[in-house]
mmCIF file of C-alpha atoms in Angstrom:
data_model
loop_
_atom_site.group_PDB
_atom_site.id
_atom_site.type_symbol
_atom_site.label_atom_id
_atom_site.label_comp_id
_atom_site.label_asym_id
_atom_site.label_seq_id
_atom_site.Cartn_x
_atom_site.Cartn_y
_atom_site.Cartn_z
ATOM 1 C CA MET A 1 18.585 48.759 -0.167
ATOM 2 C CA GLN A 2 17.248 45.604 -1.689
ATOM 3 C CA ASP A 3 14.347 45.924 -1.651
ATOM 4 C CA ARG A 4 13.705 49.565 -3.038
ATOM 5 C CA GLN A 5 13.051 47.198 -6.263
ATOM 6 C CA TYR A 6 9.870 46.353 -5.679
ATOM 7 C CA GLY A 7 7.367 48.875 -6.253
ATOM 8 C CA LYS A 8 9.883 51.887 -8.124
ATOM 9 C CA LEU A 9 7.678 50.682 -11.526
ATOM 10 C CA GLN A 10 4.804 51.439 -8.947
ATOM 11 C CA PRO A 11 3.824 55.171 -9.802
ATOM 12 C CA VAL A 12 4.397 53.900 -14.055
ATOM 13 C CA ALA A 13 2.179 50.847 -13.559
ATOM 14 C CA LYS A 14 -0.985 52.656 -11.884
ATOM 15 C CA ALA A 15 -0.575 55.238 -14.139
ATOM 16 C CA ILE A 16 -1.218 52.431 -17.291
ATOM 17 C CA LEU A 17 -3.594 49.960 -15.500
ATOM 18 C CA SER A 18 -5.329 52.645 -13.956
ATOM 19 C CA PRO A 19 -7.433 54.260 -17.650
ATOM 20 C CA LEU A 20 -7.815 50.512 -18.357
ATOM 21 C CA VAL A 21 -9.386 49.313 -14.114
ATOM 22 C CA ARG A 22 -12.186 52.039 -14.994
ATOM 23 C CA PHE A 23 -13.154 50.993 -17.747
ATOM 24 C CA GLY A 24 -12.892 47.656 -17.097
ATOM 25 C CA TRP A 25 -14.395 47.137 -13.718
ATOM 26 C CA ARG A 26 -16.563 49.045 -11.181
ATOM 27 C CA VAL A 27 -13.993 49.481 -8.398
ATOM 28 C CA HIS A 28 -14.495 51.501 -5.150
ATOM 29 C CA ALA A 29 -12.882 53.303 -1.854
ATOM 30 C CA GLU A 30 -13.632 53.541 1.081
ATOM 31 C CA GLY A 31 -12.655 54.893 4.289
ATOM 32 C CA VAL A 32 -9.874 56.029 2.072
ATOM 33 C CA ALA A 33 -9.203 59.590 5.018
ATOM 34 C CA ASN A 34 -8.524 55.923 8.143
ATOM 35 C CA ILE A 35 -5.130 55.914 5.755
ATOM 36 C CA PRO A 36 -1.939 57.435 8.294
ATOM 37 C CA THR A 37 -1.561 60.549 5.243
ATOM 38 C CA SER A 38 2.834 59.879 6.168
ATOM 39 C CA GLY A 39 4.264 57.041 8.142
ATOM 40 C CA GLY A 40 4.642 54.010 8.096
ATOM 41 C CA ALA A 41 1.288 51.454 8.716
ATOM 42 C CA ILE A 42 0.500 47.757 8.142
ATOM 43 C CA LEU A 43 -1.717 47.284 5.646
ATOM 44 C CA ALA A 44 -4.379 44.068 6.447
ATOM 45 C CA PRO A 45 -6.473 42.776 4.031
ATOM 46 C CA ASN A 46 -8.416 39.982 3.706
ATOM 47 C CA HIS A 47 -7.673 37.325 1.092
ATOM 48 C CA ILE A 48 -9.497 36.100 -1.431
ATOM 49 C CA SER A 49 -8.847 36.120 -4.986
ATOM 50 C CA VAL A 50 -4.859 36.449 -6.369
ATOM 51 C CA LEU A 51 -5.902 39.883 -8.286
ATOM 52 C CA ASP A 52 -6.704 41.552 -4.073
ATOM 53 C CA SER A 53 -2.654 42.550 -5.386
ATOM 54 C CA PHE A 54 -3.431 44.169 -8.138
ATOM 55 C CA PHE A 55 -6.583 45.933 -6.789
ATOM 56 C CA VAL A 56 -5.423 47.443 -3.651
ATOM 57 C CA PRO A 57 -2.487 49.405 -4.574
ATOM 58 C CA LEU A 58 -4.426 51.291 -7.979
ATOM 59 C CA VAL A 59 -6.726 52.691 -4.912
ATOM 60 C CA LEU A 60 -3.694 53.274 -2.524
ATOM 61 C CA PRO A 61 -3.287 57.281 -2.277
ATOM 62 C CA ARG A 62 0.741 55.983 -1.330
ATOM 63 C CA ARG A 63 3.109 54.038 -3.003
ATOM 64 C CA ILE A 64 2.944 50.502 -0.739
ATOM 65 C CA THR A 65 4.718 47.361 -0.674
ATOM 66 C CA TYR A 66 4.351 43.902 0.198
ATOM 67 C CA VAL A 67 4.838 39.739 0.697
ATOM 68 C CA GLY A 68 3.768 37.674 -1.805
ATOM 69 C CA LYS A 69 4.709 33.447 -2.350
ATOM 70 C CA ALA A 70 7.074 33.468 -4.384
ATOM 71 C CA GLU A 71 5.574 31.436 -6.750
ATOM 72 C CA TYR A 72 4.687 33.957 -8.356
ATOM 73 C CA LEU A 73 7.498 35.134 -10.409
ATOM 74 C CA ASP A 74 6.907 31.774 -12.108
ATOM 75 C CA ASP A 75 3.968 32.546 -13.820
ATOM 76 C CA TRP A 76 4.489 35.057 -16.845
ATOM 77 C CA LYS A 77 1.100 36.573 -16.313
ATOM 78 C CA THR A 78 2.329 37.382 -12.602
ATOM 79 C CA LYS A 79 6.283 37.575 -12.522
ATOM 80 C CA HIS A 80 7.290 41.029 -13.789
ATOM 81 C CA LEU A 81 3.258 43.035 -12.595
ATOM 82 C CA PHE A 82 3.350 41.862 -9.014
ATOM 83 C CA PRO A 83 6.806 42.966 -8.133
ATOM 84 C CA ALA A 84 6.433 45.924 -10.108
ATOM 85 C CA MET A 85 3.302 46.888 -8.065
ATOM 86 C CA GLY A 86 5.659 46.795 -5.299
ATOM 87 C CA MET A 87 5.688 42.413 -4.182
ATOM 88 C CA ILE A 88 8.368 40.950 -2.029
ATOM 89 C CA PRO A 89 7.831 37.697 -2.633
ATOM 90 C CA ILE A 90 8.364 35.462 0.054
ATOM 91 C CA ASP A 91 9.429 31.785 0.745
ATOM 92 C CA ARG A 92 6.586 30.436 2.377
ATOM 93 C CA SER A 93 8.574 26.860 3.299
ATOM 94 C CA GLY A 94 9.973 28.952 5.896
ATOM 95 C CA GLY A 95 13.259 29.967 6.877
ATOM 96 C CA ASP A 96 16.052 31.537 6.134
ATOM 97 C CA SER A 97 13.959 33.569 2.846
ATOM 98 C CA SER A 98 10.607 34.144 4.908
ATOM 99 C CA ALA A 99 13.113 35.909 7.251
ATOM 100 C CA ARG A 100 14.296 38.190 5.412
ATOM 101 C CA ALA A 101 11.115 38.678 3.867
ATOM 102 C CA LEU A 102 10.067 39.917 6.787
ATOM 103 C CA ASP A 103 13.627 42.045 7.629
ATOM 104 C CA ALA A 104 12.774 43.565 4.071
ATOM 105 C CA ALA A 105 9.095 44.597 5.829
ATOM 106 C CA ALA A 106 10.707 46.112 8.727
ATOM 107 C CA SER A 107 13.202 48.626 6.749
ATOM 108 C CA VAL A 108 10.142 49.355 4.391
ATOM 109 C CA LEU A 109 8.094 50.409 7.762
ATOM 110 C CA ARG A 110 11.525 51.817 9.139
ATOM 111 C CA ALA A 111 11.505 54.010 5.939
ATOM 112 C CA GLY A 112 7.771 55.390 6.805
ATOM 113 C CA GLU A 113 6.473 53.717 3.610
ATOM 114 C CA LEU A 114 2.983 51.792 3.809
ATOM 115 C CA PHE A 115 4.006 47.652 3.981
ATOM 116 C CA GLY A 116 0.571 45.353 3.172
ATOM 117 C CA ILE A 117 0.612 41.736 4.663
ATOM 118 C CA TYR A 118 -2.392 38.902 4.663
ATOM 119 C CA PRO A 119 -2.831 37.251 7.865
ATOM 120 C CA GLU A 120 -4.729 34.948 6.984
ATOM 121 C CA GLY A 121 -0.770 33.714 5.117
ATOM 122 C CA THR A 122 -2.791 32.530 1.999
ATOM 123 C CA ARG A 123 -5.993 32.492 -0.059
ATOM 124 C CA SER A 124 -9.061 31.402 1.780
ATOM 125 C CA ARG A 125 -10.741 28.903 -0.724
ATOM 126 C CA SER A 126 -13.519 29.021 0.766
ATOM 127 C CA GLY A 127 -14.859 32.504 0.735
ATOM 128 C CA LYS A 128 -14.460 32.491 4.403
ATOM 129 C CA LEU A 129 -12.363 34.030 6.721
ATOM 130 C CA HIS A 130 -9.669 31.765 7.820
ATOM 131 C CA LYS A 131 -7.957 32.087 11.788
ATOM 132 C CA GLY A 132 -4.898 34.935 11.471
ATOM 133 C CA HIS A 133 -0.765 34.026 11.812
ATOM 134 C CA THR A 134 0.506 36.193 14.268
ATOM 135 C CA GLY A 135 3.099 37.642 11.910
ATOM 136 C CA VAL A 136 0.813 41.129 11.369
ATOM 137 C CA ALA A 137 1.410 41.737 14.946
ATOM 138 C CA ARG A 138 4.723 40.320 15.416
ATOM 139 C CA LEU A 139 6.201 43.264 12.567
ATOM 140 C CA ALA A 140 3.717 45.903 14.369
ATOM 141 C CA LEU A 141 5.285 46.179 17.655
ATOM 142 C CA ARG A 142 8.836 45.280 16.649
ATOM 143 C CA THR A 143 8.547 48.437 14.032
ATOM 144 C CA ASP A 144 6.381 50.788 16.176
ATOM 145 C CA VAL A 145 3.441 51.188 13.047
ATOM 146 C CA PRO A 146 -0.231 51.223 12.835
ATOM 147 C CA ILE A 147 -2.294 48.338 11.394
ATOM 148 C CA VAL A 148 -5.519 48.925 9.494
ATOM 149 C CA PRO A 149 -7.515 46.174 8.543
ATOM 150 C CA VAL A 150 -8.575 45.901 5.106
ATOM 151 C CA GLY A 151 -11.704 44.499 3.604
ATOM 152 C CA ILE A 152 -12.524 43.401 0.254
ATOM 153 C CA VAL A 153 -14.865 42.297 -1.514
ATOM 154 C CA GLY A 154 -15.647 40.953 -4.979
ATOM 155 C CA THR A 155 -12.541 40.006 -6.227
ATOM 156 C CA VAL A 156 -12.510 36.385 -6.378
ATOM 157 C CA GLU A 157 -16.239 37.290 -8.452
ATOM 158 C CA VAL A 158 -13.537 37.982 -10.818
ATOM 159 C CA GLN A 159 -11.251 35.889 -10.551
ATOM 160 C CA PRO A 160 -12.228 32.642 -8.619
ATOM 161 C CA PRO A 161 -9.616 30.137 -7.265
ATOM 162 C CA ASP A 162 -8.627 27.987 -9.951
ATOM 163 C CA ALA A 163 -9.741 30.967 -12.860
ATOM 164 C CA THR A 164 -7.481 31.473 -16.155
ATOM 165 C CA LEU A 165 -8.430 35.300 -16.924
ATOM 166 C CA PRO A 166 -10.574 37.777 -14.885
ATOM 167 C CA LYS A 167 -13.900 38.546 -15.608
ATOM 168 C CA PRO A 168 -14.966 42.041 -16.565
ATOM 169 C CA PHE A 169 -17.056 44.668 -15.647
ATOM 170 C CA MET A 170 -17.952 43.103 -12.315
ATOM 171 C CA GLU A 171 -18.205 45.215 -9.251
ATOM 172 C CA VAL A 172 -15.112 45.719 -6.420
ATOM 173 C CA THR A 173 -15.132 47.182 -3.264
ATOM 174 C CA ILE A 174 -11.919 47.964 -0.867
ATOM 175 C CA ARG A 175 -12.602 48.733 2.690
ATOM 176 C CA PHE A 176 -10.412 50.455 4.968
ATOM 177 C CA GLY A 177 -10.780 50.378 8.640
ATOM 178 C CA GLU A 178 -9.796 52.684 11.427
ATOM 179 C CA PRO A 179 -5.773 52.533 12.934
ATOM 180 C CA ILE A 180 -4.854 49.785 15.640
ATOM 181 C CA ASP A 181 -2.562 51.861 17.628
ATOM 182 C CA VAL A 182 -0.360 49.006 19.197
ATOM 183 C CA GLY A 183 1.360 50.585 21.367
ATOM 184 C CA ARG A 184 0.418 49.681 24.767
ATOM 185 C CA TYR A 185 1.635 47.035 24.020
ATOM 186 C CA ARG A 186 5.227 47.543 22.922
ATOM 187 C CA GLY A 187 7.873 46.130 24.600
ATOM 188 C CA ARG A 188 5.945 42.487 24.966
ATOM 189 C CA SER A 189 6.561 41.173 21.399
ATOM 190 C CA GLY A 190 7.635 38.055 23.123
ATOM 191 C CA ASP A 191 4.198 37.648 23.927
ATOM 192 C CA ARG A 192 2.427 34.718 22.516
ATOM 193 C CA MET A 193 -0.938 36.190 24.268
ATOM 194 C CA ILE A 194 -0.498 39.822 23.338
ATOM 195 C CA LEU A 195 0.713 38.595 19.675
ATOM 196 C CA ARG A 196 -2.667 36.818 19.402
ATOM 197 C CA GLN A 197 -4.949 38.901 21.012
ATOM 198 C CA ILE A 198 -3.645 41.542 18.370
ATOM 199 C CA THR A 199 -3.976 40.008 15.977
ATOM 200 C CA ASP A 200 -7.527 39.238 16.525
ATOM 201 C CA GLU A 201 -8.531 41.788 16.847
ATOM 202 C CA VAL A 202 -7.219 42.876 13.536
ATOM 203 C CA MET A 203 -9.087 40.012 12.014
ATOM 204 C CA TYR A 204 -12.557 40.743 14.031
ATOM 205 C CA ASN A 205 -12.245 44.245 11.914
ATOM 206 C CA ILE A 206 -11.631 42.714 9.498
ATOM 207 C CA GLN A 207 -14.636 40.695 10.129
ATOM 208 C CA ALA A 208 -16.856 42.966 10.571
ATOM 209 C CA LEU A 209 -15.604 45.156 6.422
ATOM 210 C CA SER A 210 -15.843 42.483 4.633
ATOM 211 C CA GLY A 211 -19.039 40.713 5.394
ATOM 212 C CA GLN A 212 -17.373 37.106 5.639
ATOM 213 C CA GLU A 213 -17.980 34.262 7.932
ATOM 214 C CA TYR A 214 -15.369 33.393 9.747
ATOM 215 C CA VAL A 215 -13.568 30.439 10.717
ATOM 216 C CA HIS A 216 -11.262 29.824 13.782
ATOM 217 C CA SER A 217 -9.021 27.998 11.561
ATOM 218 C CA TYR A 218 -6.125 27.890 10.074
ATOM 219 C CA ALA A 219 -6.639 28.796 5.508
ATOM 220 C CA THR A 220 -4.892 25.918 3.512
ATOM 221 C CA LYS A 221 -4.531 25.746 -0.097
ATOM 222 C CA THR A 222 -7.530 23.601 -0.488
ATOM 223 C CA PRO A 223 -11.516 24.654 0.078
ATOM 224 C CA ASP A 224 -12.416 24.129 4.021
ATOM 225 C CA MET A 225 -14.522 21.271 4.126
ATOM 226 C CA MET A 226 -16.053 21.722 7.168
ATOM 227 C CA PRO A 227 -18.676 23.336 8.822
ATOM 228 C CA ALA A 228 -16.834 26.764 10.586
ATOM 229 C CA ALA A 229 -16.278 26.623 14.064
ATOM 230 C CA THR A 230 -17.917 30.433 14.711
ATOM 231 C CA THR A 231 -18.893 33.016 13.230
ATOM 232 C CA ARG A 232 -17.259 35.061 15.995
ATOM 233 C CA ILE A 233 -13.647 36.283 16.199
ATOM 234 C CA PRO A 234 -12.722 34.572 19.252
ATOM 235 C CA VAL A 235 -10.433 38.027 21.956
ATOM 236 C CA SER A 236 -7.379 35.105 22.493
ATOM 237 C CA GLU A 237 -6.615 31.720 22.661
ATOM 238 C CA PRO A 238 -8.597 29.480 24.419
ATOM 239 C CA ASP A 239 -6.271 28.108 27.375
ATOM 240 C CA ALA A 240 -5.915 31.983 27.262
ATOM 241 C CA THR A 241 -8.293 33.021 29.607
ATOM 242 C CA THR A 242 -6.173 36.256 31.724
ATOM 243 C CA LEU A 243 -3.226 38.562 30.647
ATOM 244 C CA PRO A 244 -0.960 39.609 32.066
ATOM 245 C CA PRO A 245 -2.469 42.711 34.809
ATOM 246 C CA ALA A 246 -0.674 45.476 31.950
ATOM 247 C CA VAL A 247 -3.411 44.590 30.024
ATOM 248 C CA GLY A 248 -6.143 43.809 32.245
ATOM 249 C CA PRO A 249 -9.252 42.183 32.043
ATOM 250 C CA VAL A 250 -9.853 40.012 28.798
ATOM 251 C CA PRO A 251 -13.877 40.031 28.244
ATOM 252 C CA GLU A 252 -16.442 37.730 27.080
ATOM 253 C CA ARG A 253 -17.270 37.640 23.493
ATOM 254 C CA SER A 254 -21.218 38.361 24.049
ATOM 255 C CA GLU A 255 -19.793 42.259 25.359
ATOM 256 C CA MET A 256 -17.230 42.833 23.813
ATOM 257 C CA PRO A 257 -17.724 46.255 22.266
ATOM 258 C CA ARG A 258 -17.274 45.672 18.159
ATOM 259 C CA ARG A 259 -15.248 48.558 17.029
ATOM 260 C CA SER A 260 -16.927 51.362 15.136
ATOM 261 C CA SER A 261 -14.977 50.533 12.056
ATOM 262 C CA ALA A 262 -18.274 49.555 10.448
ATOM 263 C CA ALA A 263 -20.092 52.899 11.996
ATOM 264 C CA VAL A 264 -16.714 55.078 10.327
ATOM 265 C CA LEU A 265 -16.800 53.898 6.787
ATOM 266 C CA ALA A 266 -21.434 53.731 6.087
ATOM 267 C CA SER A 267 -21.001 57.710 7.398
ATOM 268 C CA ARG A 268 -18.318 58.458 4.535
ATOM 269 C CA PRO A 269 -19.152 59.102 1.236
ATOM 270 C CA MET A 270 -18.010 56.290 -1.239
ATOM 271 C CA VAL A 271 -14.595 57.010 -3.714
ATOM 272 C CA ASP A 272 -15.134 55.617 -6.669
ATOM 273 C CA LEU A 273 -11.525 54.793 -8.812
ATOM 274 C CA THR A 274 -12.221 58.021 -11.297
ATOM 275 C CA HIS A 275 -11.324 59.763 -8.097
ATOM 276 C CA LEU A 276 -7.996 58.286 -7.656
ATOM 277 C CA GLY A 277 -5.261 60.042 -10.021
#
């Protein structure tokens, strides 16, 4: 299978890079026990730095494949490193190339492996958490796998947007939240409101893990110059006041209970990169 070429050198790359990372940065992983020990699962992190796709695989106990913009293959610094670390390049102009990338993602998940996808679609230039695209929900429903929300903190300080080289000796924290089971929506991948509700739940949990301010707009390639519309994650589209009876009524935002991801993580010991084989 063609997508298996991506990430085939990940164990070797981790063995070589882990000592360098331990020397260069203080990297911590929290909630690693929330990652399924077997079977397919989607990891859905926030995206604040080009180095997110570099640090996350290094702290995982399992191999991961993920999508990244095809432009990374045009840069000599990432042309060979990112595919070795498991990146499947995606043409963000859409069309058949995007469809092929998502087909590759589905094949990875059906093979029982981990797959990472950034719901924001691109890096946040403002440092805020942006509205998620529904592709993560569509992929989870298509393959019937859970979604693990991931909050990344500190990588933007290591390498801010437009910086040429990373800054050493800084701290990075990666938090893995409780898996989100989409099984209750099985067979409803064509329902736009369901896709939005799942995606908003994912973004709500990412916000709890990363501590970012939320902006109810999609991320762009330029810094956000407008004030944040809200710091809360909406549970549905503004025009979707109700959901089909099988789902039940949507609670008001003020009544929406927070998931227990943060509480669970607070009770778990921090795992330092030095303890990760």
